[in-house]
Amino acid sequence: MYRLYKTLTKKILLACLSFFLFFSMPFYPISAPAFAASSEENAFTKIYERITPAIVAIDAQLDEGVSSGTGCVIDSNGAILTSSHVINKAKNIEVTTANGQSYKGEVLAVLKDKNDLAIIKINPKKPLPVISFGNSENVKVGQRVLAIGNPFGFRGTLTTGIISRIDYQRKKIQTDAAINPGCSGGPLLNLDGQVIGINQSIYNPDNNRSNIGIGFAVPVNYAKDFINLTKSKMASVRPGR
């Protein structure tokens, strides 16, 4: 009987000690921000993999040299949305798709106002992937955004940031996502992978050509209106698809 009592006592003491040690040890939970960061990174990767095949590099030959930019495929038959200043007065336009194929580009339409938009056309060997449009009226300051472009010739570059400001007077979306020479005409994307703006320019008061964290994009709704106005020149284009 004494042995049984002694055995039970040891077990109870061990159980109490284990209970005490377990709850006295520091507890390090996986915080919500860690989960959020992982989820956001996965979203960035998926968006990049889905959208990049619909983004092209543009090199326009001008009298004074080469103007380089980015374009968004808006129709599988080869219609491409870009910034008009990229192809303005170009003698020859070369478009390189994400798979490395190069094509001669033809200007279909140019928007002659502050929105700086143009549509060019290539004749691809097979149907191209296309971008998906969002609604720029839903854009909010502080929301996460991504930009894809060809800065300084580094094709298929992804940068991230937020909407820093909405300039209603100038009809521009301001972002701190890195935009550099060669990114004009590329997409500004929300976390659904939808284009909410067309990257246009950077603010460089000291004449530094590189990004300082103040970039501007044309709200995509103006681009959709532009596409609708030029549908007669490209009957196959379906804006908002």
XYZ file of C-alpha atoms in Angstrom:
241
model
C 0.000 0.000 0.000
C 2.861 2.329 0.897
C 4.574 1.629 -2.457
C 1.364 2.390 -4.342
C 0.963 5.627 -2.408
C 4.587 6.578 -3.107
C 4.211 5.838 -6.830
C 1.034 7.916 -7.127
C 2.645 10.773 -5.250
C 5.613 10.812 -7.654
C 3.299 10.818 -10.658
C 1.246 13.689 -9.243
C 4.394 15.678 -8.458
C 5.792 15.072 -11.934
C 2.497 16.086 -13.511
C 2.421 19.304 -11.460
C 6.030 20.074 -12.348
C 5.397 19.509 -16.054
C 2.312 21.737 -15.905
C 4.301 24.482 -14.165
C 7.240 24.306 -16.598
C 4.993 24.349 -19.652
C 3.098 27.475 -18.650
C 6.170 29.259 -17.269
C 8.039 28.981 -20.585
C 7.865 31.989 -22.938
C 5.307 31.610 -25.683
C 6.229 32.848 -29.155
C 3.155 32.801 -31.387
C 3.414 33.371 -35.132
C 2.166 36.902 -35.398
C -0.529 38.064 -37.798
C 1.925 40.326 -39.669
C 4.089 37.292 -40.466
C 1.099 35.502 -41.990
C 0.133 38.695 -43.831
C 3.633 39.167 -45.229
C 3.756 35.582 -46.481
C 0.325 35.898 -48.071
C 1.283 39.206 -49.707
C 4.496 37.769 -51.131
C 2.573 34.855 -52.631
C 0.107 37.316 -54.147
C 2.933 39.353 -55.691
C 4.481 36.247 -57.220
C 1.195 34.992 -58.673
C 0.330 38.399 -60.121
C 3.756 38.733 -61.720
C 3.589 35.264 -63.270
C 0.103 35.920 -64.616
C 0.572 39.453 -65.922
C 4.139 39.542 -67.258
C 3.317 37.497 -70.408
C 0.973 40.363 -71.396
C 3.649 43.057 -71.011
C 5.960 44.062 -73.882
C 9.095 46.156 -74.344
C 8.980 48.986 -76.875
C 11.948 50.614 -78.635
C 11.061 53.505 -80.924
C 13.678 54.916 -83.285
C 13.666 58.726 -83.271
C 15.884 61.276 -85.023
C 17.694 61.943 -81.746
C 18.032 58.303 -80.671
C 15.933 55.501 -79.179
C 12.890 56.004 -76.977
C 12.271 52.953 -74.796
C 9.102 52.093 -72.921
C 6.638 49.412 -71.922
C 3.299 48.317 -73.320
C 0.236 46.365 -72.165
C -1.380 43.880 -74.535
C -5.081 44.741 -74.647
C -6.100 42.309 -77.378
C -4.796 38.864 -78.232
C -4.455 39.870 -81.905
C -1.696 42.341 -81.035
C -3.190 45.685 -79.953
C -0.974 47.293 -77.305
C -1.597 50.232 -74.981
C 1.376 52.459 -74.125
C 2.352 56.083 -73.464
C 2.240 58.369 -76.490
C 5.542 60.047 -75.595
C 7.293 56.687 -76.042
C 6.389 56.424 -79.731
C 5.896 60.104 -80.641
C 7.594 60.937 -83.985
C 9.020 57.438 -84.232
C 10.434 56.341 -87.593
C 10.415 52.719 -86.595
C 8.898 50.840 -83.652
C 10.179 47.502 -82.415
C 8.076 45.519 -79.947
C 9.493 42.583 -77.989
C 7.053 40.239 -76.298
C 7.690 38.433 -73.018
C 8.853 35.286 -74.845
C 11.565 37.258 -76.681
C 9.838 37.540 -80.066
C 10.311 40.879 -81.842
C 7.776 42.531 -84.149
C 7.411 45.750 -86.090
C 4.848 48.048 -84.468
C 2.368 50.348 -86.168
C 0.676 53.321 -84.517
C -3.120 52.997 -84.552
C -4.201 55.936 -82.395
C -2.754 58.677 -80.192
C -4.647 60.520 -77.470
C -3.779 64.179 -77.913
C -4.187 65.460 -74.380
C -2.488 65.314 -70.980
C -3.269 61.638 -70.588
C -0.383 60.679 -72.869
C -1.778 57.425 -74.278
C -1.340 55.584 -77.551
C -2.329 52.279 -79.121
C 0.051 50.411 -81.388
C -0.412 47.137 -83.266
C 1.772 44.154 -84.038
C 1.014 40.954 -85.942
C 1.979 38.132 -83.564
C 2.518 34.572 -84.723
C -0.052 33.345 -82.217
C -2.624 34.923 -79.857
C -1.102 36.896 -77.000
C -2.085 36.941 -73.307
C -3.922 40.144 -72.358
C -4.139 42.350 -69.302
C -7.243 42.742 -67.153
C -8.648 46.213 -66.394
C -9.698 47.404 -62.970
C -11.657 50.520 -62.017
C -9.508 53.536 -61.159
C -12.442 55.191 -59.396
C -11.986 52.618 -56.622
C -8.340 53.524 -56.004
C -7.565 54.577 -52.422
C -4.540 56.287 -50.923
C -2.506 53.739 -48.973
C -3.492 50.663 -50.971
C -0.770 48.309 -52.135
C 0.194 48.415 -55.828
C 2.678 46.772 -58.178
C 4.383 48.113 -61.284
C 5.875 46.060 -64.115
C 8.147 47.614 -66.701
C 11.489 47.672 -68.481
C 13.583 50.225 -66.564
C 16.864 51.026 -68.316
C 16.336 47.944 -70.471
C 15.920 45.489 -67.570
C 12.882 43.740 -68.973
C 10.134 42.349 -66.812
C 11.061 44.262 -63.654
C 8.572 44.176 -60.762
C 8.416 46.908 -58.126
C 5.955 47.449 -55.297
C 4.645 50.360 -53.273
C 1.454 52.139 -52.325
C -0.843 54.780 -53.734
C 0.735 57.897 -52.245
C -1.764 60.468 -53.476
C -4.513 61.011 -56.021
C -4.100 64.215 -57.987
C -7.658 64.917 -59.056
C -6.752 68.221 -60.689
C -4.107 66.716 -62.977
C -5.941 63.387 -63.263
C -2.956 61.362 -62.053
C -2.336 58.568 -59.552
C 0.814 59.150 -57.511
C 2.794 56.160 -56.257
C 6.094 55.377 -54.556
C 6.500 52.129 -56.519
C 9.765 52.549 -58.421
C 9.173 53.895 -61.930
C 12.225 54.653 -64.056
C 13.007 55.464 -67.713
C 11.707 52.544 -69.769
C 8.644 52.003 -67.547
C 6.371 54.482 -69.324
C 3.306 52.701 -70.688
C 3.569 49.841 -68.202
C 0.826 48.770 -65.803
C 0.164 49.893 -62.250
C -1.653 46.934 -60.696
C -3.830 46.269 -57.682
C -3.547 43.065 -55.642
C -6.194 41.425 -57.833
C -3.785 41.721 -60.756
C -5.955 44.344 -62.456
C -4.486 47.373 -64.208
C -5.598 50.531 -62.397
C -3.166 52.929 -64.052
C -0.717 53.341 -66.924
C 2.676 54.442 -65.629
C 3.718 57.722 -67.180
C 6.390 59.776 -65.459
C 8.480 60.554 -62.390
C 9.093 63.773 -60.495
C 12.753 64.774 -60.819
C 13.329 68.388 -59.760
C 17.117 67.939 -59.718
C 17.161 66.475 -63.255
C 18.089 63.064 -61.903
C 16.730 60.521 -64.379
C 16.195 57.818 -61.756
C 13.311 57.211 -59.376
C 13.069 59.220 -56.144
C 9.797 57.728 -54.934
C 7.366 60.068 -56.687
C 5.868 58.548 -59.802
C 2.653 59.149 -61.718
C 0.218 56.975 -63.639
C -2.766 57.794 -65.832
C -5.957 56.384 -64.233
C -6.977 53.358 -66.268
C -10.560 54.566 -66.784
C -9.201 57.233 -69.142
C -7.421 54.478 -71.045
C -10.637 52.471 -71.308
C -12.454 55.533 -72.671
C -9.645 56.017 -75.190
C -9.907 52.406 -76.338
C -13.658 52.751 -76.775
C -13.144 55.845 -78.919
C -10.769 54.002 -81.234
C -12.707 50.744 -81.604
C -13.385 51.471 -85.268
C -9.657 51.120 -85.938
C -9.394 47.845 -84.073
C -12.714 46.067 -84.037
C -11.369 43.114 -82.087
C -10.406 45.120 -78.978
C -12.702 44.526 -76.019
C -11.900 46.990 -73.195
C -12.581 45.851 -69.660
C -12.262 42.165 -70.494
